[in-house]
CSV table of N, CA, C and O and ligand atoms in Angstrom, one decimal:
chain,number,residue,atom,x,y,z
A,289,MET,N,0.7,-0.8,0.0
A,289,MET,CA,0.1,0.1,0.1
A,289,MET,C,0.7,1.3,0.2
A,289,MET,O,1.7,1.5,0.9
A,290,ASP,N,0.5,2.1,-0.8
A,290,ASP,CA,1.4,3.3,-1.3
A,290,ASP,C,1.7,4.3,-0.1
A,290,ASP,O,3.0,4.7,0.3
A,291,ASN,N,0.9,4.4,0.6
A,291,ASN,CA,0.5,4.8,1.3
A,291,ASN,C,0.6,5.0,3.3
A,291,ASN,O,0.0,5.8,3.8
A,292,CYS,N,0.4,3.8,3.3
A,292,CYS,CA,0.8,3.1,4.9
A,292,CYS,C,1.8,3.3,5.3
A,292,CYS,O,3.1,3.1,4.7
A,293,ILE,N,1.7,4.0,6.1
A,293,ILE,CA,2.9,4.2,7.3
A,293,ILE,C,3.8,2.5,7.3
A,293,ILE,O,4.8,2.5,7.7
A,294,PHE,N,3.6,1.6,7.9
A,294,PHE,CA,3.7,0.6,8.3
A,294,PHE,C,4.1,-0.3,6.6
A,294,PHE,O,5.3,-0.9,6.8
A,295,CYS,N,4.1,0.3,5.8
A,295,CYS,CA,4.4,-0.6,4.9
A,295,CYS,C,5.5,0.3,4.2
A,295,CYS,O,6.7,-0.7,3.8
A,296,LYS,N,5.8,1.2,4.2
A,296,LYS,CA,6.3,2.1,4.5
A,296,LYS,C,7.8,2.1,5.2
A,296,LYS,O,9.2,1.8,4.6
A,297,ILE,N,7.4,1.3,6.0
A,297,ILE,CA,8.7,0.7,7.3
A,297,ILE,C,9.3,-0.2,6.9
A,297,ILE,O,10.2,-0.2,6.8
A,298,VAL,N,8.2,-1.3,6.3
A,298,VAL,CA,8.7,-2.4,5.8
A,298,VAL,C,9.7,-2.2,4.7
A,298,VAL,O,10.8,-2.9,4.5
A,299,ARG,N,9.2,-1.1,4.0
A,299,ARG,CA,9.9,-0.9,2.7
A,299,ARG,C,11.5,-0.2,3.1
A,299,ARG,O,12.1,0.1,2.2
A,300,GLY,N,11.7,0.2,3.7
A,300,GLY,CA,13.0,0.9,4.9
A,300,GLY,C,12.5,2.6,4.4
A,300,GLY,O,13.4,3.0,4.1
A,301,GLU,N,11.3,3.0,3.9
A,301,GLU,CA,11.2,4.3,3.0
A,301,GLU,C,11.1,5.5,4.4
A,301,GLU,O,11.2,6.7,4.8
A,302,ILE,N,10.9,4.7,5.6
A,302,ILE,CA,10.2,5.0,7.4
A,302,ILE,C,11.7,4.4,7.9
A,302,ILE,O,11.6,3.2,8.1
A,303,PRO,N,12.4,5.1,8.6
A,303,PRO,CA,13.1,4.5,9.4
A,303,PRO,C,12.2,3.8,10.9
A,303,PRO,O,11.5,4.1,11.6
A,304,SER,N,13.4,2.7,11.5
A,304,SER,CA,12.4,2.0,12.2
A,304,SER,C,13.5,1.6,13.3
A,304,SER,O,14.6,1.3,12.0
A,305,ARG,N,13.1,1.0,14.1
A,305,ARG,CA,14.1,0.4,14.8
A,305,ARG,C,14.4,-0.8,14.8
A,305,ARG,O,13.6,-1.6,15.8
A,306,LYS,N,14.4,-2.1,14.0
A,306,LYS,CA,14.3,-3.7,13.6
A,306,LYS,C,14.2,-4.4,15.1
A,306,LYS,O,15.2,-4.4,15.3
A,307,VAL,N,13.1,-4.7,15.0
A,307,VAL,CA,13.9,-5.7,15.8
A,307,VAL,C,13.7,-7.7,15.7
A,307,VAL,O,14.8,-8.2,15.6
A,308,TYR,N,13.3,-7.8,14.5
A,308,TYR,CA,13.4,-8.9,13.7
A,308,TYR,C,12.6,-9.1,12.8
A,308,TYR,O,11.8,-8.2,12.1
A,309,GLU,N,13.0,-9.7,11.4
A,309,GLU,CA,12.4,-10.0,9.9
A,309,GLU,C,12.3,-11.1,9.3
A,309,GLU,O,14.3,-11.8,9.6
A,310,ASP,N,12.1,-11.9,9.0
A,310,ASP,CA,11.7,-12.5,7.5
A,310,ASP,C,11.2,-12.5,6.6
A,310,ASP,O,10.5,-10.8,6.5
A,311,ASP,N,10.7,-13.6,6.0
A,311,ASP,CA,10.1,-13.5,4.7
A,311,ASP,C,8.7,-12.9,5.0
A,311,ASP,O,8.0,-12.4,3.9
A,312,LEU,N,7.9,-13.3,6.2
A,312,LEU,CA,6.8,-12.7,6.5
A,312,LEU,C,6.3,-11.9,7.5
A,312,LEU,O,5.7,-11.4,7.0
A,313,VAL,N,7.1,-11.8,7.8
A,313,VAL,CA,7.1,-10.3,9.0
A,313,VAL,C,8.1,-9.7,9.4
A,313,VAL,O,9.2,-9.6,9.3
A,314,TYR,N,7.8,-8.6,9.9
A,314,TYR,CA,8.9,-7.2,10.5
A,314,TYR,C,8.3,-6.9,11.9
A,314,TYR,O,7.1,-6.7,12.1
A,315,ALA,N,9.1,-7.2,12.7
A,315,ALA,CA,9.1,-6.6,13.9
A,315,ALA,C,9.5,-5.4,14.9
A,315,ALA,O,11.3,-5.1,14.3
A,316,PHE,N,9.4,-4.4,15.2
A,316,PHE,CA,10.2,-2.7,15.5
A,316,PHE,C,9.9,-2.4,16.1
A,316,PHE,O,8.4,-2.7,16.8
A,317,HIS,N,10.9,-2.0,17.3
A,317,HIS,CA,9.9,-1.3,18.3
A,317,HIS,C,8.8,0.4,18.7
A,317,HIS,O,9.1,0.9,16.8
A,318,ASP,N,8.2,0.4,19.3
A,318,ASP,CA,7.2,1.1,18.8
A,318,ASP,C,8.0,2.7,18.9
A,318,ASP,O,8.2,2.8,19.8
A,319,ILE,N,7.3,3.9,18.3
A,319,ILE,CA,8.6,5.2,18.5
A,319,ILE,C,7.9,5.7,20.0
A,319,ILE,O,8.2,6.5,20.5
A,320,ASN,N,6.6,5.5,20.4
A,320,ASN,CA,6.2,6.0,21.5
A,320,ASN,C,5.8,4.8,22.8
A,320,ASN,O,4.6,4.4,22.8
A,321,PRO,N,6.8,4.4,23.5
A,321,PRO,CA,6.4,2.6,23.9
A,321,PRO,C,6.0,3.2,24.8
A,321,PRO,O,5.8,4.4,25.9
A,322,VAL,N,4.8,2.2,25.9
A,322,VAL,CA,4.3,2.7,26.8
A,322,VAL,C,4.8,1.5,28.3
A,322,VAL,O,4.2,1.5,29.5
A,323,ALA,N,6.0,0.8,28.0
A,323,ALA,CA,6.3,0.3,28.8
A,323,ALA,C,8.0,0.5,28.1
A,323,ALA,O,8.4,-0.1,27.0
A,324,PRO,N,8.5,-0.7,29.4
A,324,PRO,CA,10.4,-0.8,28.9
A,324,PRO,C,10.7,-1.7,27.2
A,324,PRO,O,11.2,-2.0,26.8
A,325,VAL,N,9.4,-2.5,27.2
A,325,VAL,CA,9.9,-3.2,25.8
A,325,VAL,C,7.7,-3.5,25.7
A,325,VAL,O,7.1,-3.7,26.4
A,326,HIS,N,8.5,-2.8,24.1
A,326,HIS,CA,7.4,-2.5,23.8
A,326,HIS,C,7.2,-2.2,22.1
A,326,HIS,O,8.5,-1.4,21.9
A,327,PHE,N,7.4,-3.2,21.3
A,327,PHE,CA,7.1,-3.6,19.9
A,327,PHE,C,5.9,-3.9,19.4
A,327,PHE,O,5.1,-4.8,20.1
A,328,MET,N,6.5,-3.9,17.7
A,328,MET,CA,5.3,-4.4,17.2
A,328,MET,C,5.3,-5.3,15.8
A,328,MET,O,6.8,-5.3,15.7
A,329,LEU,N,4.4,-6.6,16.5
A,329,LEU,CA,4.9,-7.7,14.3
A,329,LEU,C,4.1,-7.3,14.1
A,329,LEU,O,2.4,-7.0,14.3
A,330,ILE,N,4.4,-7.0,12.9
A,330,ILE,CA,3.3,-6.6,11.7
A,330,ILE,C,3.1,-8.0,10.3
A,330,ILE,O,4.8,-8.2,10.5
A,331,PRO,N,2.3,-8.2,10.2
A,331,PRO,CA,2.2,-9.1,8.3
A,331,PRO,C,3.3,-8.3,7.6
A,331,PRO,O,2.8,-6.7,7.6
A,332,LYS,N,4.1,-8.5,6.5
A,332,LYS,CA,4.6,-7.7,5.8
A,332,LYS,C,3.9,-7.3,4.9
A,332,LYS,O,3.8,-6.3,3.9
A,333,GLU,N,2.8,-8.7,4.5
A,333,GLU,CA,2.1,-8.5,3.2
A,333,GLU,C,0.5,-7.0,4.0
A,333,GLU,O,0.0,-7.4,5.4
A,334,HIS,N,0.2,-6.0,4.0
A,334,HIS,CA,-0.3,-4.7,3.9
A,334,HIS,C,-2.2,-5.9,4.3
A,334,HIS,O,-2.3,-6.5,3.5
A,335,VAL,N,-1.9,-5.6,5.4
A,335,VAL,CA,-3.5,-5.9,6.0
A,335,VAL,C,-4.1,-5.0,6.7
A,335,VAL,O,-3.2,-4.7,7.8
A,336,ASP,N,-5.7,-4.5,6.3
A,336,ASP,CA,-5.5,-3.1,7.2
A,336,ASP,C,-6.0,-3.3,9.0
A,336,ASP,O,-5.2,-2.9,9.5
A,337,SER,N,-6.6,-4.8,9.2
A,337,SER,CA,-6.9,-5.2,10.6
A,337,SER,C,-7.4,-6.2,10.9
A,337,SER,O,-7.5,-6.7,10.1
A,338,MET,N,-7.7,-7.4,12.2
A,338,MET,CA,-7.9,-8.1,12.3
A,338,MET,C,-9.1,-8.3,11.6
A,338,MET,O,-9.3,-10.2,11.0
A,339,ALA,N,-10.1,-7.5,11.4
A,339,ALA,CA,-11.9,-7.7,10.9
A,339,ALA,C,-11.2,-7.8,8.9
A,339,ALA,O,-12.4,-8.2,8.5
A,340,GLN,N,-9.9,-8.1,8.6
A,340,GLN,CA,-9.8,-8.6,7.1
A,340,GLN,C,-9.2,-9.8,6.6
A,340,GLN,O,-9.2,-10.0,6.2
A,341,LEU,N,-9.0,-10.5,8.4
A,341,LEU,CA,-8.0,-11.5,8.4
A,341,LEU,C,-9.2,-12.6,7.4
A,341,LEU,O,-9.9,-12.6,7.7
A,342,GLY,N,-8.0,-13.1,6.7
A,342,GLY,CA,-9.0,-15.1,6.0
A,342,GLY,C,-8.4,-16.2,6.4
A,342,GLY,O,-7.6,-16.1,6.8
A,343,GLN,N,-8.6,-16.9,5.7
A,343,GLN,CA,-7.6,-18.2,6.1
A,343,GLN,C,-6.2,-18.0,5.6
A,343,GLN,O,-5.3,-18.9,5.7
A,344,GLU,N,-6.1,-17.3,4.4
A,344,GLU,CA,-5.5,-16.8,3.7
A,344,GLU,C,-4.1,-16.4,4.7
A,344,GLU,O,-3.0,-16.6,4.6
A,345,HIS,N,-4.3,-16.1,5.6
A,345,HIS,CA,-3.6,-15.2,6.9
A,345,HIS,C,-3.4,-16.3,8.1
A,345,HIS,O,-2.5,-15.3,8.8
A,346,GLU,N,-4.1,-17.1,8.0
A,346,GLU,CA,-3.6,-18.2,8.9
A,346,GLU,C,-2.1,-18.7,9.7
A,346,GLU,O,-1.4,-18.3,10.0
A,347,ALA,N,-1.6,-18.7,7.9
A,347,ALA,CA,0.1,-19.1,8.3
A,347,ALA,C,1.0,-17.7,8.9
A,347,ALA,O,1.7,-17.9,10.8
A,348,VAL,N,0.7,-16.7,8.5
A,348,VAL,CA,1.4,-15.3,9.1
A,348,VAL,C,1.2,-15.1,10.6
A,348,VAL,O,2.2,-14.4,11.2
A,349,MET,N,-0.2,-15.6,10.8
A,349,MET,CA,-0.5,-14.9,12.0
A,349,MET,C,-0.2,-15.9,13.2
A,349,MET,O,0.1,-15.6,14.2
A,350,GLY,N,0.2,-16.8,13.0
A,350,GLY,CA,0.0,-18.1,13.2
A,350,GLY,C,2.0,-17.9,13.9
A,350,GLY,O,1.8,-18.2,15.1
A,351,HIS,N,2.7,-17.5,12.6
A,351,HIS,CA,3.8,-17.4,13.1
A,351,HIS,C,4.3,-15.9,13.9
A,351,HIS,O,4.7,-15.7,14.9
A,352,ILE,N,3.4,-14.9,13.9
A,352,ILE,CA,3.3,-14.0,14.6
A,352,ILE,C,3.3,-14.4,16.1
A,352,ILE,O,4.0,-14.0,16.5
A,353,MET,N,2.2,-15.5,16.7
A,353,MET,CA,1.8,-15.4,17.4
A,353,MET,C,3.4,-16.2,18.7
A,353,MET,O,3.6,-16.4,19.9
A,354,VAL,N,3.6,-17.2,17.7
A,354,VAL,CA,4.7,-18.2,17.9
A,354,VAL,C,6.3,-17.1,18.1
A,354,VAL,O,6.9,-16.9,18.9
A,355,LEU,N,6.3,-16.0,17.1
A,355,LEU,CA,7.5,-15.1,17.6
A,355,LEU,C,7.2,-14.1,18.6
A,355,LEU,O,8.5,-13.8,19.6
A,356,ALA,N,6.1,-13.7,18.9
A,356,ALA,CA,5.9,-13.0,20.5
A,356,ALA,C,6.6,-12.8,21.5
A,356,ALA,O,7.6,-12.4,21.5
A,357,HIS,N,6.5,-14.1,22.0
A,357,HIS,CA,7.0,-14.7,23.1
A,357,HIS,C,8.9,-15.3,22.7
A,357,HIS,O,9.6,-14.6,24.1
A,358,GLN,N,9.2,-15.5,21.6
A,358,GLN,CA,10.8,-15.8,21.6
A,358,GLN,C,11.3,-14.1,21.6
A,358,GLN,O,12.7,-14.3,21.8
A,359,LEU,N,10.6,-13.0,20.7
A,359,LEU,CA,10.9,-11.7,20.7
A,359,LEU,C,11.2,-11.0,22.0
A,359,LEU,O,12.3,-10.7,22.5
A,360,ALA,N,10.0,-11.0,22.9
A,360,ALA,CA,10.1,-11.0,23.6
A,360,ALA,C,10.7,-11.5,25.0
A,360,ALA,O,11.3,-10.5,25.9
A,361,ASP,N,10.8,-12.3,25.3
A,361,ASP,CA,12.5,-13.4,25.9
A,361,ASP,C,14.0,-12.4,25.4
A,361,ASP,O,14.7,-12.0,26.2
A,362,SER,N,13.8,-12.2,24.1
A,362,SER,CA,15.4,-12.1,23.8
A,362,SER,C,14.9,-10.4,24.0
A,362,SER,O,16.2,-9.9,24.2
A,363,LEU,N,14.2,-9.7,24.3
A,363,LEU,CA,14.6,-8.2,24.7
A,363,LEU,C,14.3,-8.1,26.7
A,363,LEU,O,14.4,-7.3,26.9
A,364,GLY,N,14.3,-9.3,27.5
A,364,GLY,CA,14.5,-9.7,28.8
A,364,GLY,C,13.2,-9.6,29.2
A,364,GLY,O,12.6,-9.1,30.8
A,365,SER,N,12.7,-9.4,28.9
A,365,SER,CA,11.0,-9.8,28.9
A,365,SER,C,10.7,-11.0,29.6
A,365,SER,O,9.8,-11.5,28.9
A,366,THR,N,11.5,-11.8,30.1
A,366,THR,CA,10.8,-13.3,30.4
A,366,THR,C,10.4,-14.2,31.3
A,366,THR,O,10.0,-15.1,31.5
A,367,GLU,N,9.5,-13.0,32.1
A,367,GLU,CA,8.5,-13.7,33.4
A,367,GLU,C,7.0,-13.2,32.4
A,367,GLU,O,6.1,-13.3,33.4
A,368,GLY,N,6.7,-12.9,31.4
A,368,GLY,CA,5.7,-12.4,30.5
A,368,GLY,C,5.1,-11.5,29.7
A,368,GLY,O,6.5,-10.2,30.3
A,369,PHE,N,4.2,-11.0,29.2
A,369,PHE,CA,4.0,-10.1,28.3
A,369,PHE,C,3.1,-10.2,28.4
A,369,PHE,O,2.0,-10.7,28.4
A,370,ARG,N,2.0,-9.0,27.6
A,370,ARG,CA,1.0,-8.3,27.0
A,370,ARG,C,0.5,-8.2,25.9
A,370,ARG,O,1.3,-7.6,25.1
A,371,THR,N,0.1,-8.8,24.8
A,371,THR,CA,-0.1,-8.4,23.4
A,371,THR,C,-1.7,-8.0,23.2
A,371,THR,O,-2.9,-8.0,24.2
A,372,ILE,N,-1.2,-6.6,22.4
A,372,ILE,CA,-2.5,-6.0,22.0
A,372,ILE,C,-2.9,-6.0,20.6
A,372,ILE,O,-1.5,-5.8,20.1
A,373,VAL,N,-3.9,-6.2,20.2
A,373,VAL,CA,-4.2,-5.9,19.0
A,373,VAL,C,-5.5,-5.0,18.5
A,373,VAL,O,-6.1,-5.2,18.5
A,374,ASN,N,-5.1,-3.6,18.7
A,374,ASN,CA,-6.4,-2.7,18.7
A,374,ASN,C,-7.0,-3.4,17.0
A,374,ASN,O,-6.1,-3.2,15.8
A,375,THR,N,-8.3,-3.3,16.8
A,375,THR,CA,-9.2,-3.0,15.8
A,375,THR,C,-9.8,-2.2,15.3
A,375,THR,O,-11.0,-1.9,16.3
A,376,GLY,N,-9.5,-1.5,14.3
A,376,GLY,CA,-11.1,-0.5,13.9
A,376,GLY,C,-11.3,0.5,14.7
A,376,GLY,O,-10.9,0.3,15.6
A,377,ARG,N,-12.9,0.7,14.4
A,377,ARG,CA,-13.2,2.4,15.0
A,377,ARG,C,-13.1,2.1,17.1
A,377,ARG,O,-12.5,3.1,17.9
A,378,ILE,N,-14.0,1.0,17.1
A,378,ILE,CA,-14.3,0.4,18.4
A,378,ILE,C,-12.9,-0.1,19.6
A,378,ILE,O,-12.7,0.9,20.5
A,379,GLY,N,-12.5,-0.1,18.7
A,379,GLY,CA,-10.9,-1.2,19.4
A,379,GLY,C,-9.7,0.1,19.2
A,379,GLY,O,-8.5,0.2,19.8
A,380,ARG,N,-9.8,1.6,18.9
A,380,ARG,CA,-9.3,2.8,18.8
A,380,ARG,C,-8.3,2.5,18.1
A,380,ARG,O,-6.8,2.9,18.9
A,381,GLN,N,-8.3,1.4,16.9
A,381,GLN,CA,-6.9,1.2,16.0
A,381,GLN,C,-6.9,2.6,15.5
A,381,GLN,O,-6.8,3.3,14.0
A,382,ASP,N,-5.1,2.9,15.5
A,382,ASP,CA,-4.5,4.1,14.8
A,382,ASP,C,-4.2,4.1,13.4
A,382,ASP,O,-4.1,5.1,12.3
A,383,VAL,N,-3.3,3.6,13.3
A,383,VAL,CA,-2.6,2.5,12.1
A,383,VAL,C,-3.2,1.6,11.5
A,383,VAL,O,-3.4,0.6,12.1
A,384,MET,N,-3.5,1.9,10.6
A,384,MET,CA,-4.2,0.9,9.8
A,384,MET,C,-4.0,-0.6,9.0
A,384,MET,O,-3.9,-0.2,7.7
A,385,HIS,N,-2.3,-0.8,9.1
A,385,HIS,CA,-1.5,-1.8,9.4
A,385,HIS,C,-1.3,-3.2,10.2
A,385,HIS,O,-1.4,-2.4,11.2
A,386,LEU,N,-2.3,-3.8,10.1
A,386,LEU,CA,-2.7,-4.9,11.5
A,386,LEU,C,-1.5,-5.2,11.9
A,386,LEU,O,-0.1,-5.5,11.4
A,387,HIS,N,-1.5,-4.9,13.2
A,387,HIS,CA,-0.4,-5.0,14.1
A,387,HIS,C,-0.2,-5.5,15.5
A,387,HIS,O,-1.6,-5.4,15.9
A,388,VAL,N,0.3,-6.5,15.7
A,388,VAL,CA,0.4,-7.1,17.0
A,388,VAL,C,2.1,-5.9,18.0
A,388,VAL,O,2.8,-6.5,17.9
A,389,HIS,N,0.7,-5.3,19.2
A,389,HIS,CA,1.4,-4.9,19.7
A,389,HIS,C,1.9,-5.9,20.9
A,389,HIS,O,1.2,-6.7,21.4
A,390,VAL,N,3.3,-5.7,21.4
A,390,VAL,CA,4.2,-7.3,22.1
A,390,VAL,C,4.8,-6.0,24.1
A,390,VAL,O,5.6,-4.8,23.5
A,391,ILE,N,3.8,-5.7,24.7
A,391,ILE,CA,4.8,-5.1,26.2
A,391,ILE,C,4.7,-5.4,27.4
A,391,ILE,O,4.2,-6.8,27.6
A,392,GLY,N,5.6,-5.1,27.3
A,392,GLY,CA,6.5,-5.9,28.7
A,392,GLY,C,7.3,-5.1,29.7
A,392,GLY,O,7.1,-4.6,29.5
A,393,GLY,N,9.1,-6.2,30.1
A,393,GLY,CA,9.6,-5.7,30.8
A,393,GLY,C,9.4,-6.4,32.1
A,393,GLY,O,8.7,-6.9,32.2
A,394,PRO,N,10.1,-5.7,33.0
A,394,PRO,CA,10.4,-6.3,34.7
A,394,PRO,C,9.6,-5.9,35.2
A,394,PRO,O,9.4,-6.8,36.3
A,395,ALA,N,9.2,-4.9,35.1
A,395,ALA,CA,7.9,-4.4,36.2
A,395,ALA,C,6.4,-5.3,35.6
A,395,ALA,O,5.9,-5.5,34.3
A,396,VAL,N,5.2,-5.2,37.0
A,396,VAL,CA,4.0,-6.3,36.5
A,396,VAL,C,3.5,-4.9,35.6
A,396,VAL,O,3.6,-3.8,36.2
A,397,LEU,N,3.2,-5.4,35.1
A,397,LEU,CA,2.1,-4.6,33.8
A,397,LEU,C,0.5,-3.5,35.0
A,397,LEU,O,0.1,-4.4,35.3
A,398,PRO,N,-0.1,-2.3,34.6
A,398,PRO,CA,-1.2,-2.3,35.0
A,398,PRO,C,-2.1,-3.1,34.5
A,398,PRO,O,-2.4,-4.0,33.2
A,399,PRO,N,-3.7,-2.9,35.4
A,399,PRO,CA,-4.7,-3.9,34.9
A,399,PRO,C,-4.5,-3.3,33.6
A,399,PRO,O,-4.5,-2.6,33.0
A,400,MET,N,-5.4,-4.6,32.8
A,400,MET,CA,-5.6,-4.6,31.3
A,400,MET,C,-6.2,-3.4,30.9
A,400,MET,O,-6.2,-2.5,29.9
A,401,LEU,N,-7.8,-3.2,31.4
A,401,LEU,CA,-8.4,-2.2,30.4
A,401,LEU,C,-9.5,-1.4,31.9
A,401,LEU,O,-9.6,-2.3,33.2
A,402,VAL,N,-10.0,-0.2,31.7
A,402,VAL,CA,-11.0,0.5,32.8
A,402,VAL,C,-12.1,-0.2,32.0
A,402,VAL,O,-12.1,-0.4,31.2
A,403,ARG,N,-13.0,-0.7,33.0
A,403,ARG,CA,-14.4,-0.9,32.9
A,403,ARG,C,-15.1,0.2,31.8
A,403,ARG,O,-15.2,1.5,32.1
A,404,VAL,N,-15.3,-0.1,30.6
A,404,VAL,CA,-16.4,0.9,30.1
A,404,VAL,C,-18.1,0.4,30.6
A,404,VAL,O,-18.8,-0.5,30.8
B,542,5GP,P1,-2.3,1.7,17.2
B,542,5GP,O1,-3.0,2.9,18.1
B,542,5GP,O2,-3.1,1.8,15.8
B,542,5GP,O3,-3.1,-0.4,17.7
B,542,5GP,O4,-1.0,2.0,17.8
B,542,5GP,C1,-0.2,2.4,16.5
B,542,5GP,C2,1.0,2.6,17.1
B,542,5GP,O5,2.1,3.1,16.5
B,542,5GP,C3,0.8,3.6,18.2
B,542,5GP,O6,1.9,2.6,19.5
B,542,5GP,C4,2.8,4.0,17.6
B,542,5GP,O7,2.9,4.6,19.1
B,542,5GP,C5,3.2,3.7,16.9
B,542,5GP,N1,3.5,4.0,15.9
B,542,5GP,C6,2.8,5.3,14.8
B,542,5GP,N2,4.2,5.4,13.6
B,542,5GP,C7,4.8,4.9,14.5
B,542,5GP,C8,6.8,5.0,13.1
B,542,5GP,O8,6.2,5.8,12.9
B,542,5GP,N3,7.3,4.4,13.3
B,542,5GP,C9,7.1,3.5,15.3
B,542,5GP,N4,8.0,2.8,15.6
B,542,5GP,N5,6.2,3.3,15.5
B,542,5GP,C10,5.0,4.3,15.3
B,543,ZN,ZN1,0.4,-1.1,5.4
């Protein structure tokens, strides 16, 4: 996608602090981290959000799930972490290229959500 900032990051047109890359996925530190460990895993092929996923995405999404704990471990978040996938307007997704946040670090995270 020409104007997608995460596609531009995958193509190297916007700089990022890379955590990991292979044929299917790209992982990079969030520019505005909310915890000492905060990176995102994205499919290299553009998908707007989880709401657009189909069976053809099962391999890449499974790959992302397996990589999440391996990369969190490698960055020192060895006792757990939180994964967040904001989706669409209700989920307050800001960047419309599917991304899995991985958030952790040495300290226990705050409660997941405030009650709505
Ligand atoms: P969302 O709210 O869509 O789930 O999260 C988007 C995330 O992307 C935010 O946490 C924001 O800090 C991060 N972000 C937005 N633009 C950039 C960028 O250009 N580079 C990096 N590394 N992160 C970005
Ligand atoms: Zn994209």
